[in-house]
mmCIF file with all atom_site columns, C-alpha atoms in Angstrom:
data_model
loop_
_atom_site.group_PDB
_atom_site.id
_atom_site.type_symbol
_atom_site.label_atom_id
_atom_site.label_alt_id
_atom_site.label_comp_id
_atom_site.label_asym_id
_atom_site.label_entity_id
_atom_site.label_seq_id
_atom_site.pdbx_PDB_ins_code
_atom_site.Cartn_x
_atom_site.Cartn_y
_atom_site.Cartn_z
_atom_site.occupancy
_atom_site.B_iso_or_equiv
_atom_site.pdbx_formal_charge
_atom_site.auth_seq_id
_atom_site.auth_comp_id
_atom_site.auth_asym_id
_atom_site.auth_atom_id
_atom_site.pdbx_PDB_model_num
ATOM 1   C CA . MET A 1 1   ? -16.264 -22.413 -4.020  1.00 49.00 ? 1   MET A CA 1
ATOM 2   C CA . THR A 1 2   ? -13.220 -22.782 -1.653  1.00 55.00 ? 2   THR A CA 1
ATOM 3   C CA . GLU A 1 3   ? -12.892 -20.546 1.405   1.00 56.00 ? 3   GLU A CA 1
ATOM 4   C CA . ASN A 1 4   ? -9.930  -18.834 -0.235  1.00 57.00 ? 4   ASN A CA 1
ATOM 5   C CA . GLU A 1 5   ? -12.000 -17.843 -3.156  1.00 55.00 ? 5   GLU A CA 1
ATOM 6   C CA . GLN A 1 6   ? -14.637 -16.241 -0.879  1.00 73.00 ? 6   GLN A CA 1
ATOM 7   C CA . GLN A 1 7   ? -12.140 -14.436 1.290   1.00 91.00 ? 7   GLN A CA 1
ATOM 8   C CA . VAL A 1 8   ? -9.594  -13.192 -1.315  1.00 96.00 ? 8   VAL A CA 1
ATOM 9   C CA . ALA A 1 9   ? -10.702 -10.439 -3.605  1.00 97.00 ? 9   ALA A CA 1
ATOM 10  C CA . GLY A 1 10  ? -9.075  -9.793  -6.974  1.00 98.00 ? 10  GLY A CA 1
ATOM 11  C CA . LEU A 1 11  ? -7.776  -6.181  -7.194  1.00 98.00 ? 11  LEU A CA 1
ATOM 12  C CA . LEU A 1 12  ? -6.776  -5.213  -10.713 1.00 98.00 ? 12  LEU A CA 1
ATOM 13  C CA . LEU A 1 13  ? -4.737  -1.959  -11.157 1.00 97.00 ? 13  LEU A CA 1
ATOM 14  C CA . ALA A 1 14  ? -5.743  -0.641  -14.568 1.00 97.00 ? 14  ALA A CA 1
ATOM 15  C CA . ALA A 1 15  ? -5.479  3.163   -14.316 1.00 96.00 ? 15  ALA A CA 1
ATOM 16  C CA . GLY A 1 16  ? -2.277  3.924   -16.093 1.00 91.00 ? 16  GLY A CA 1
ATOM 17  C CA . GLY A 1 17  ? -2.168  6.350   -18.969 1.00 91.00 ? 17  GLY A CA 1
ATOM 18  C CA . GLY A 1 18  ? 0.515   4.619   -20.938 1.00 89.00 ? 18  GLY A CA 1
ATOM 19  C CA . ARG A 1 19  ? 2.796   7.664   -21.046 1.00 87.00 ? 19  ARG A CA 1
ATOM 20  C CA . ARG A 1 20  ? 5.667   5.631   -22.613 1.00 87.00 ? 20  ARG A CA 1
ATOM 21  C CA . LEU A 1 21  ? 3.157   4.227   -25.144 1.00 88.00 ? 21  LEU A CA 1
ATOM 22  C CA . GLY A 1 22  ? 2.298   7.604   -26.556 1.00 84.00 ? 22  GLY A CA 1
ATOM 23  C CA . GLY A 1 23  ? -0.581  8.139   -24.092 1.00 84.00 ? 23  GLY A CA 1
ATOM 24  C CA . HIS A 1 24  ? -2.619  5.078   -25.001 1.00 86.00 ? 24  HIS A CA 1
ATOM 25  C CA . PRO A 1 25  ? -4.338  3.897   -21.761 1.00 93.00 ? 25  PRO A CA 1
ATOM 26  C CA . LYS A 1 26  ? -3.123  0.348   -21.042 1.00 95.00 ? 26  LYS A CA 1
ATOM 27  C CA . ALA A 1 27  ? -6.503  -0.923  -20.068 1.00 96.00 ? 27  ALA A CA 1
ATOM 28  C CA . LEU A 1 28  ? -7.692  -0.267  -23.700 1.00 96.00 ? 28  LEU A CA 1
ATOM 29  C CA . LEU A 1 29  ? -4.761  -1.944  -25.416 1.00 96.00 ? 29  LEU A CA 1
ATOM 30  C CA . ALA A 1 30  ? -6.138  -4.734  -27.737 1.00 95.00 ? 30  ALA A CA 1
ATOM 31  C CA . HIS A 1 31  ? -5.334  -8.280  -26.716 1.00 95.00 ? 31  HIS A CA 1
ATOM 32  C CA . ARG A 1 32  ? -6.979  -11.356 -28.367 1.00 93.00 ? 32  ARG A CA 1
ATOM 33  C CA . GLY A 1 33  ? -9.629  -9.031  -29.824 1.00 93.00 ? 33  GLY A CA 1
ATOM 34  C CA . ARG A 1 34  ? -10.696 -7.493  -26.558 1.00 94.00 ? 34  ARG A CA 1
ATOM 35  C CA . PRO A 1 35  ? -9.434  -4.633  -24.283 1.00 96.00 ? 35  PRO A CA 1
ATOM 36  C CA . LEU A 1 36  ? -6.520  -5.691  -22.166 1.00 97.00 ? 36  LEU A CA 1
ATOM 37  C CA . VAL A 1 37  ? -8.507  -4.842  -18.878 1.00 97.00 ? 37  VAL A CA 1
ATOM 38  C CA . GLU A 1 38  ? -11.140 -7.439  -19.925 1.00 97.00 ? 38  GLU A CA 1
ATOM 39  C CA . HIS A 1 39  ? -8.505  -10.099 -20.450 1.00 97.00 ? 39  HIS A CA 1
ATOM 40  C CA . ALA A 1 40  ? -6.949  -9.305  -17.026 1.00 97.00 ? 40  ALA A CA 1
ATOM 41  C CA . VAL A 1 41  ? -10.336 -9.625  -15.287 1.00 98.00 ? 41  VAL A CA 1
ATOM 42  C CA . GLY A 1 42  ? -10.871 -12.969 -17.060 1.00 97.00 ? 42  GLY A CA 1
ATOM 43  C CA . VAL A 1 43  ? -7.595  -14.200 -15.634 1.00 97.00 ? 43  VAL A CA 1
ATOM 44  C CA . LEU A 1 44  ? -8.614  -13.398 -12.116 1.00 97.00 ? 44  LEU A CA 1
ATOM 45  C CA . ARG A 1 45  ? -11.962 -14.993 -12.523 1.00 96.00 ? 45  ARG A CA 1
ATOM 46  C CA . ALA A 1 46  ? -10.519 -18.127 -14.161 1.00 96.00 ? 46  ALA A CA 1
ATOM 47  C CA . ALA A 1 47  ? -8.150  -18.421 -11.133 1.00 96.00 ? 47  ALA A CA 1
ATOM 48  C CA . GLY A 1 48  ? -11.072 -18.396 -8.724  1.00 94.00 ? 48  GLY A CA 1
ATOM 49  C CA . CYS A 1 49  ? -11.512 -14.678 -7.686  1.00 95.00 ? 49  CYS A CA 1
ATOM 50  C CA . THR A 1 50  ? -15.351 -14.312 -7.357  1.00 93.00 ? 50  THR A CA 1
ATOM 51  C CA . ARG A 1 51  ? -15.092 -10.675 -6.280  1.00 95.00 ? 51  ARG A CA 1
ATOM 52  C CA . VAL A 1 52  ? -13.018 -8.372  -8.552  1.00 98.00 ? 52  VAL A CA 1
ATOM 53  C CA . HIS A 1 53  ? -12.464 -4.636  -8.042  1.00 98.00 ? 53  HIS A CA 1
ATOM 54  C CA . VAL A 1 54  ? -10.902 -2.782  -10.959 1.00 98.00 ? 54  VAL A CA 1
ATOM 55  C CA . VAL A 1 55  ? -9.196  0.547   -10.428 1.00 98.00 ? 55  VAL A CA 1
ATOM 56  C CA . LEU A 1 56  ? -9.649  2.828   -13.465 1.00 98.00 ? 56  LEU A CA 1
ATOM 57  C CA . GLY A 1 57  ? -8.073  6.194   -14.173 1.00 96.00 ? 57  GLY A CA 1
ATOM 58  C CA . ALA A 1 58  ? -6.908  7.268   -17.619 1.00 94.00 ? 58  ALA A CA 1
ATOM 59  C CA . ALA A 1 59  ? -9.834  7.422   -19.995 1.00 94.00 ? 59  ALA A CA 1
ATOM 60  C CA . ALA A 1 60  ? -12.080 5.756   -17.356 1.00 95.00 ? 60  ALA A CA 1
ATOM 61  C CA . ALA A 1 61  ? -15.315 6.700   -19.172 1.00 95.00 ? 61  ALA A CA 1
ATOM 62  C CA . VAL A 1 62  ? -14.068 5.137   -22.429 1.00 95.00 ? 62  VAL A CA 1
ATOM 63  C CA . VAL A 1 63  ? -12.957 1.980   -20.627 1.00 96.00 ? 63  VAL A CA 1
ATOM 64  C CA . ARG A 1 64  ? -16.377 1.664   -19.027 1.00 95.00 ? 64  ARG A CA 1
ATOM 65  C CA . GLU A 1 65  ? -17.942 1.992   -22.447 1.00 95.00 ? 65  GLU A CA 1
ATOM 66  C CA . ARG A 1 66  ? -15.646 -0.431  -24.387 1.00 95.00 ? 66  ARG A CA 1
ATOM 67  C CA . ALA A 1 67  ? -14.879 -3.088  -21.893 1.00 96.00 ? 67  ALA A CA 1
ATOM 68  C CA . GLU A 1 68  ? -17.319 -5.697  -20.528 1.00 94.00 ? 68  GLU A CA 1
ATOM 69  C CA . LEU A 1 69  ? -16.762 -5.424  -16.805 1.00 96.00 ? 69  LEU A CA 1
ATOM 70  C CA . ASP A 1 70  ? -20.380 -5.921  -15.643 1.00 89.00 ? 70  ASP A CA 1
ATOM 71  C CA . ASP A 1 71  ? -19.684 -8.200  -12.762 1.00 92.00 ? 71  ASP A CA 1
ATOM 72  C CA . CYS A 1 72  ? -16.738 -6.101  -11.376 1.00 97.00 ? 72  CYS A CA 1
ATOM 73  C CA . VAL A 1 73  ? -16.699 -3.325  -8.797  1.00 97.00 ? 73  VAL A CA 1
ATOM 74  C CA . LEU A 1 74  ? -15.198 -0.347  -10.693 1.00 98.00 ? 74  LEU A CA 1
ATOM 75  C CA . VAL A 1 75  ? -13.245 2.135   -8.636  1.00 98.00 ? 75  VAL A CA 1
ATOM 76  C CA . GLU A 1 76  ? -12.196 5.437   -10.209 1.00 97.00 ? 76  GLU A CA 1
ATOM 77  C CA . ASN A 1 77  ? -8.962  6.958   -9.093  1.00 96.00 ? 77  ASN A CA 1
ATOM 78  C CA . PRO A 1 78  ? -8.993  10.644  -9.871  1.00 95.00 ? 78  PRO A CA 1
ATOM 79  C CA . GLU A 1 79  ? -5.290  10.843  -8.834  1.00 94.00 ? 79  GLU A CA 1
ATOM 80  C CA . TRP A 1 80  ? -4.130  8.086   -11.171 1.00 94.00 ? 80  TRP A CA 1
ATOM 81  C CA . ALA A 1 81  ? -1.478  10.381  -12.772 1.00 90.00 ? 81  ALA A CA 1
ATOM 82  C CA . ASP A 1 82  ? 0.306   10.373  -9.407  1.00 92.00 ? 82  ASP A CA 1
ATOM 83  C CA . GLY A 1 83  ? 1.223   6.750   -10.021 1.00 89.00 ? 83  GLY A CA 1
ATOM 84  C CA . MET A 1 84  ? 0.471   3.214   -9.004  1.00 91.00 ? 84  MET A CA 1
ATOM 85  C CA . GLY A 1 85  ? 0.514   4.021   -5.284  1.00 93.00 ? 85  GLY A CA 1
ATOM 86  C CA . SER A 1 86  ? -2.628  6.163   -5.530  1.00 95.00 ? 86  SER A CA 1
ATOM 87  C CA . SER A 1 87  ? -4.434  3.362   -7.408  1.00 96.00 ? 87  SER A CA 1
ATOM 88  C CA . LEU A 1 88  ? -3.407  0.730   -4.830  1.00 96.00 ? 88  LEU A CA 1
ATOM 89  C CA . ARG A 1 89  ? -4.648  2.988   -2.025  1.00 96.00 ? 89  ARG A CA 1
ATOM 90  C CA . ALA A 1 90  ? -7.998  3.479   -3.817  1.00 97.00 ? 90  ALA A CA 1
ATOM 91  C CA . GLY A 1 91  ? -8.359  -0.184  -4.518  1.00 97.00 ? 91  GLY A CA 1
ATOM 92  C CA . LEU A 1 92  ? -7.643  -1.190  -0.930  1.00 97.00 ? 92  LEU A CA 1
ATOM 93  C CA . ALA A 1 93  ? -10.078 1.441   0.390   1.00 97.00 ? 93  ALA A CA 1
ATOM 94  C CA . SER A 1 94  ? -12.791 0.059   -1.905  1.00 97.00 ? 94  SER A CA 1
ATOM 95  C CA . LEU A 1 95  ? -12.393 -3.413  -0.208  1.00 96.00 ? 95  LEU A CA 1
ATOM 96  C CA . ALA A 1 96  ? -12.900 -1.979  3.317   1.00 91.00 ? 96  ALA A CA 1
ATOM 97  C CA . GLY A 1 97  ? -16.299 -3.055  4.604   1.00 86.00 ? 97  GLY A CA 1
ATOM 98  C CA . THR A 1 98  ? -16.510 -6.113  2.249   1.00 92.00 ? 98  THR A CA 1
ATOM 99  C CA . ARG A 1 99  ? -15.945 -9.635  3.477   1.00 89.00 ? 99  ARG A CA 1
ATOM 100 C CA . ALA A 1 100 ? -12.553 -9.770  1.845   1.00 95.00 ? 100 ALA A CA 1
ATOM 101 C CA . ARG A 1 101 ? -9.760  -10.649 4.165   1.00 96.00 ? 101 ARG A CA 1
ATOM 102 C CA . ALA A 1 102 ? -7.036  -10.365 1.545   1.00 97.00 ? 102 ALA A CA 1
ATOM 103 C CA . ALA A 1 103 ? -6.409  -8.691  -1.860  1.00 98.00 ? 103 ALA A CA 1
ATOM 104 C CA . LEU A 1 104 ? -4.747  -10.383 -4.697  1.00 98.00 ? 104 LEU A CA 1
ATOM 105 C CA . VAL A 1 105 ? -3.311  -7.465  -6.589  1.00 97.00 ? 105 VAL A CA 1
ATOM 106 C CA . SER A 1 106 ? -2.540  -7.732  -10.307 1.00 97.00 ? 106 SER A CA 1
ATOM 107 C CA . LEU A 1 107 ? -1.496  -5.319  -12.932 1.00 97.00 ? 107 LEU A CA 1
ATOM 108 C CA . VAL A 1 108 ? -3.319  -4.792  -16.268 1.00 97.00 ? 108 VAL A CA 1
ATOM 109 C CA . ASP A 1 109 ? -0.109  -4.751  -18.255 1.00 96.00 ? 109 ASP A CA 1
ATOM 110 C CA . GLN A 1 110 ? 1.161   -8.181  -17.546 1.00 97.00 ? 110 GLN A CA 1
ATOM 111 C CA . PRO A 1 111 ? -0.691  -10.465 -19.988 1.00 96.00 ? 111 PRO A CA 1
ATOM 112 C CA . GLY A 1 112 ? 1.979   -13.184 -19.731 1.00 97.00 ? 112 GLY A CA 1
ATOM 113 C CA . ILE A 1 113 ? 0.699   -13.917 -16.157 1.00 97.00 ? 113 ILE A CA 1
ATOM 114 C CA . GLY A 1 114 ? -2.219  -16.249 -16.556 1.00 97.00 ? 114 GLY A CA 1
ATOM 115 C CA . ALA A 1 115 ? -4.667  -18.067 -14.211 1.00 97.00 ? 115 ALA A CA 1
ATOM 116 C CA . ALA A 1 116 ? -2.148  -20.826 -13.245 1.00 98.00 ? 116 ALA A CA 1
ATOM 117 C CA . ALA A 1 117 ? 0.085   -18.357 -11.553 1.00 98.00 ? 117 ALA A CA 1
ATOM 118 C CA . VAL A 1 118 ? -2.786  -16.511 -9.861  1.00 97.00 ? 118 VAL A CA 1
ATOM 119 C CA . ARG A 1 119 ? -4.305  -19.816 -8.643  1.00 97.00 ? 119 ARG A CA 1
ATOM 120 C CA . ARG A 1 120 ? -0.948  -20.702 -7.039  1.00 97.00 ? 120 ARG A CA 1
ATOM 121 C CA . LEU A 1 121 ? -0.899  -17.365 -5.217  1.00 97.00 ? 121 LEU A CA 1
ATOM 122 C CA . LEU A 1 122 ? -4.490  -17.791 -4.148  1.00 96.00 ? 122 LEU A CA 1
ATOM 123 C CA . ALA A 1 123 ? -3.477  -21.037 -2.534  1.00 96.00 ? 123 ALA A CA 1
ATOM 124 C CA . ALA A 1 124 ? -0.974  -19.135 -0.361  1.00 96.00 ? 124 ALA A CA 1
ATOM 125 C CA . TYR A 1 125 ? -3.649  -17.348 1.496   1.00 96.00 ? 125 TYR A CA 1
ATOM 126 C CA . GLU A 1 126 ? -4.045  -18.466 5.161   1.00 96.00 ? 126 GLU A CA 1
ATOM 127 C CA . ASP A 1 127 ? -5.644  -15.566 7.013   1.00 96.00 ? 127 ASP A CA 1
ATOM 128 C CA . GLU A 1 128 ? -5.616  -11.743 7.060   1.00 96.00 ? 128 GLU A CA 1
ATOM 129 C CA . GLY A 1 129 ? -1.997  -11.766 8.160   1.00 97.00 ? 129 GLY A CA 1
ATOM 130 C CA . SER A 1 130 ? -0.925  -13.422 4.889   1.00 97.00 ? 130 SER A CA 1
ATOM 131 C CA . LEU A 1 131 ? 1.720   -11.728 2.658   1.00 97.00 ? 131 LEU A CA 1
ATOM 132 C CA . ALA A 1 132 ? 2.767   -13.605 -0.547  1.00 97.00 ? 132 ALA A CA 1
ATOM 133 C CA . ALA A 1 133 ? 4.124   -12.715 -3.937  1.00 97.00 ? 133 ALA A CA 1
ATOM 134 C CA . ALA A 1 134 ? 4.660   -14.517 -7.204  1.00 97.00 ? 134 ALA A CA 1
ATOM 135 C CA . ALA A 1 135 ? 8.402   -15.151 -7.803  1.00 97.00 ? 135 ALA A CA 1
ATOM 136 C CA . TYR A 1 136 ? 10.218  -15.778 -11.180 1.00 97.00 ? 136 TYR A CA 1
ATOM 137 C CA . ASP A 1 137 ? 13.366  -17.784 -10.702 1.00 95.00 ? 137 ASP A CA 1
ATOM 138 C CA . GLY A 1 138 ? 13.364  -16.692 -7.046  1.00 93.00 ? 138 GLY A CA 1
ATOM 139 C CA . VAL A 1 139 ? 12.894  -12.978 -7.808  1.00 94.00 ? 139 VAL A CA 1
ATOM 140 C CA . ARG A 1 140 ? 9.789   -11.355 -6.290  1.00 95.00 ? 140 ARG A CA 1
ATOM 141 C CA . GLY A 1 141 ? 7.333   -9.999  -8.754  1.00 95.00 ? 141 GLY A CA 1
ATOM 142 C CA . HIS A 1 142 ? 3.610   -9.700  -9.389  1.00 95.00 ? 142 HIS A CA 1
ATOM 143 C CA . PRO A 1 143 ? 0.784   -10.582 -8.545  1.00 97.00 ? 143 PRO A CA 1
ATOM 144 C CA . VAL A 1 144 ? 1.002   -10.088 -4.828  1.00 97.00 ? 144 VAL A CA 1
ATOM 145 C CA . LEU A 1 145 ? -1.415  -11.190 -2.049  1.00 97.00 ? 145 LEU A CA 1
ATOM 146 C CA . LEU A 1 146 ? -1.928  -8.754  0.680   1.00 98.00 ? 146 LEU A CA 1
ATOM 147 C CA . GLY A 1 147 ? -3.728  -9.727  3.844   1.00 97.00 ? 147 GLY A CA 1
ATOM 148 C CA . ALA A 1 148 ? -6.137  -7.140  5.295   1.00 97.00 ? 148 ALA A CA 1
ATOM 149 C CA . ALA A 1 149 ? -4.026  -6.786  8.436   1.00 97.00 ? 149 ALA A CA 1
ATOM 150 C CA . HIS A 1 150 ? -1.445  -5.062  6.129   1.00 97.00 ? 150 HIS A CA 1
ATOM 151 C CA . TRP A 1 151 ? -3.782  -2.776  4.167   1.00 97.00 ? 151 TRP A CA 1
ATOM 152 C CA . ALA A 1 152 ? -3.417  0.263   6.448   1.00 95.00 ? 152 ALA A CA 1
ATOM 153 C CA . GLY A 1 153 ? 0.425   -0.048  6.489   1.00 95.00 ? 153 GLY A CA 1
ATOM 154 C CA . ILE A 1 154 ? 0.546   -0.453  2.847   1.00 95.00 ? 154 ILE A CA 1
ATOM 155 C CA . ALA A 1 155 ? -1.761  2.496   2.093   1.00 94.00 ? 155 ALA A CA 1
ATOM 156 C CA . ALA A 1 156 ? 0.406   4.694   4.338   1.00 93.00 ? 156 ALA A CA 1
ATOM 157 C CA . THR A 1 157 ? 3.554   3.980   2.318   1.00 91.00 ? 157 THR A CA 1
ATOM 158 C CA . ALA A 1 158 ? 2.105   3.567   -1.183  1.00 91.00 ? 158 ALA A CA 1
ATOM 159 C CA . THR A 1 159 ? 3.316   6.766   -2.913  1.00 84.00 ? 159 THR A CA 1
ATOM 160 C CA . GLY A 1 160 ? 4.271   7.488   -6.574  1.00 80.00 ? 160 GLY A CA 1
ATOM 161 C CA . ASP A 1 161 ? 4.938   4.521   -8.725  1.00 78.00 ? 161 ASP A CA 1
ATOM 162 C CA . ARG A 1 162 ? 6.108   2.373   -5.775  1.00 78.00 ? 162 ARG A CA 1
ATOM 163 C CA . GLY A 1 163 ? 2.849   0.705   -4.837  1.00 83.00 ? 163 GLY A CA 1
ATOM 164 C CA . ALA A 1 164 ? 3.417   -1.785  -2.064  1.00 88.00 ? 164 ALA A CA 1
ATOM 165 C CA . ARG A 1 165 ? 7.227   -2.051  -2.768  1.00 88.00 ? 165 ARG A CA 1
ATOM 166 C CA . ALA A 1 166 ? 8.397   -0.090  0.323   1.00 90.00 ? 166 ALA A CA 1
ATOM 167 C CA . TYR A 1 167 ? 6.094   -1.984  2.645   1.00 93.00 ? 167 TYR A CA 1
ATOM 168 C CA . LEU A 1 168 ? 7.035   -5.357  1.249   1.00 93.00 ? 168 LEU A CA 1
ATOM 169 C CA . ARG A 1 169 ? 10.704  -4.422  1.471   1.00 92.00 ? 169 ARG A CA 1
ATOM 170 C CA . GLU A 1 170 ? 10.216  -3.760  5.152   1.00 93.00 ? 170 GLU A CA 1
ATOM 171 C CA . HIS A 1 171 ? 8.360   -6.978  5.713   1.00 94.00 ? 171 HIS A CA 1
ATOM 172 C CA . HIS A 1 172 ? 10.321  -9.215  3.327   1.00 90.00 ? 172 HIS A CA 1
ATOM 173 C CA . GLY A 1 173 ? 10.809  -11.816 6.052   1.00 94.00 ? 173 GLY A CA 1
ATOM 174 C CA . ALA A 1 174 ? 7.087   -12.381 6.225   1.00 95.00 ? 174 ALA A CA 1
ATOM 175 C CA . ILE A 1 175 ? 6.471   -12.834 2.540   1.00 96.00 ? 175 ILE A CA 1
ATOM 176 C CA . THR A 1 176 ? 5.800   -16.229 1.132   1.00 96.00 ? 176 THR A CA 1
ATOM 177 C CA . LEU A 1 177 ? 7.368   -16.466 -2.292  1.00 97.00 ? 177 LEU A CA 1
ATOM 178 C CA . VAL A 1 178 ? 5.343   -18.537 -4.735  1.00 97.00 ? 178 VAL A CA 1
ATOM 179 C CA . GLU A 1 179 ? 7.516   -19.698 -7.626  1.00 98.00 ? 179 GLU A CA 1
ATOM 180 C CA . CYS A 1 180 ? 5.574   -19.160 -10.981 1.00 97.00 ? 180 CYS A CA 1
ATOM 181 C CA . GLY A 1 181 ? 8.433   -19.033 -13.515 1.00 96.00 ? 181 GLY A CA 1
ATOM 182 C CA . ASP A 1 182 ? 7.416   -22.368 -15.027 1.00 96.00 ? 182 ASP A CA 1
ATOM 183 C CA . VAL A 1 183 ? 3.740   -21.176 -15.720 1.00 97.00 ? 183 VAL A CA 1
ATOM 184 C CA . ALA A 1 184 ? 4.008   -17.435 -16.417 1.00 97.00 ? 184 ALA A CA 1
ATOM 185 C CA . GLU A 1 185 ? 6.149   -14.627 -17.971 1.00 96.00 ? 185 GLU A CA 1
ATOM 186 C CA . PRO A 1 186 ? 6.221   -11.393 -15.983 1.00 95.00 ? 186 PRO A CA 1
ATOM 187 C CA . TYR A 1 187 ? 6.963   -8.892  -18.812 1.00 95.00 ? 187 TYR A CA 1
ATOM 188 C CA . ASP A 1 188 ? 5.314   -5.480  -18.727 1.00 94.00 ? 188 ASP A CA 1
ATOM 189 C CA . ILE A 1 189 ? 3.673   -3.665  -21.685 1.00 95.00 ? 189 ILE A CA 1
ATOM 190 C CA . ASP A 1 190 ? 5.457   -0.320  -21.095 1.00 92.00 ? 190 ASP A CA 1
ATOM 191 C CA . THR A 1 191 ? 7.021   0.828   -24.360 1.00 92.00 ? 191 THR A CA 1
ATOM 192 C CA . PRO A 1 192 ? 6.167   0.423   -28.062 1.00 93.00 ? 192 PRO A CA 1
ATOM 193 C CA . PRO A 1 193 ? 8.405   -2.633  -28.522 1.00 93.00 ? 193 PRO A CA 1
ATOM 194 C CA . ASP A 1 194 ? 6.485   -4.391  -25.803 1.00 94.00 ? 194 ASP A CA 1
ATOM 195 C CA . LEU A 1 195 ? 3.350   -4.282  -27.852 1.00 93.00 ? 195 LEU A CA 1
ATOM 196 C CA . ALA A 1 196 ? 4.769   -7.286  -29.790 1.00 94.00 ? 196 ALA A CA 1
ATOM 197 C CA . HIS A 1 197 ? 3.736   -9.317  -26.689 1.00 94.00 ? 197 HIS A CA 1
ATOM 198 C CA . LEU A 1 198 ? 0.034   -8.632  -27.405 1.00 94.00 ? 198 LEU A CA 1
ATOM 199 C CA . GLU A 1 199 ? -1.992  -10.961 -29.453 1.00 91.00 ? 199 GLU A CA 1
#
C-alpha cells in the first residue's frame, strides 16, 4: 500500500434523488447488474482508496438494503434535497478525526470515469495542502482531490448544487489539473436519455 492510498480517502457523493430521472435515486440505477453506487465504490477501491466514505440521502434505507457496501463508512445526509453542497459538507465532516489528509471526491452518476482516471488523481496528492482535479481536454471536471487544509473553507462555501465549485474558482491557481480525457468520459446520468450510457 502506498502512502497516498493510506492518506487519501475516497468520498463518494451518492445522495441525489434523480429529480430529472423521474425521482429514481441515482445510487440505485442498475449498471452491469448491480446498483450504480456499488460500481462507483468498486472504482475507488480498484484505484487504491482503502478507506471509502459514501454519502447517502434519497432512499438511503433501500440503498443500504440493496447495495453491498460492507467495507464502506456510510454517511447519511438528511439535507440531501438541498443539493450536492450539503452532501459534500457531510462527507468531509465524516472524515474529520480519521487519518485521512485528503479526500478524493467522486460522483455516483459518472460511470464513464473508471479506476485509471482516479489513480492518476491519487498520484497528484502531495500533502494536506493539495488541490487537484481531473481535466478533460484541459477543462476541469471530476473527480477532485481536496487536501484536508482546504476542508473548512470548502464546507463554508459548499451550498446548493455548487459543491466545491466556488472554493475551487477562488483557488484556481493552486489546482493541479490532471488530464484524463484519454482514459475516461465525464458524462453525467441526469436525464432519461443519459440512461443509454448504463450497461
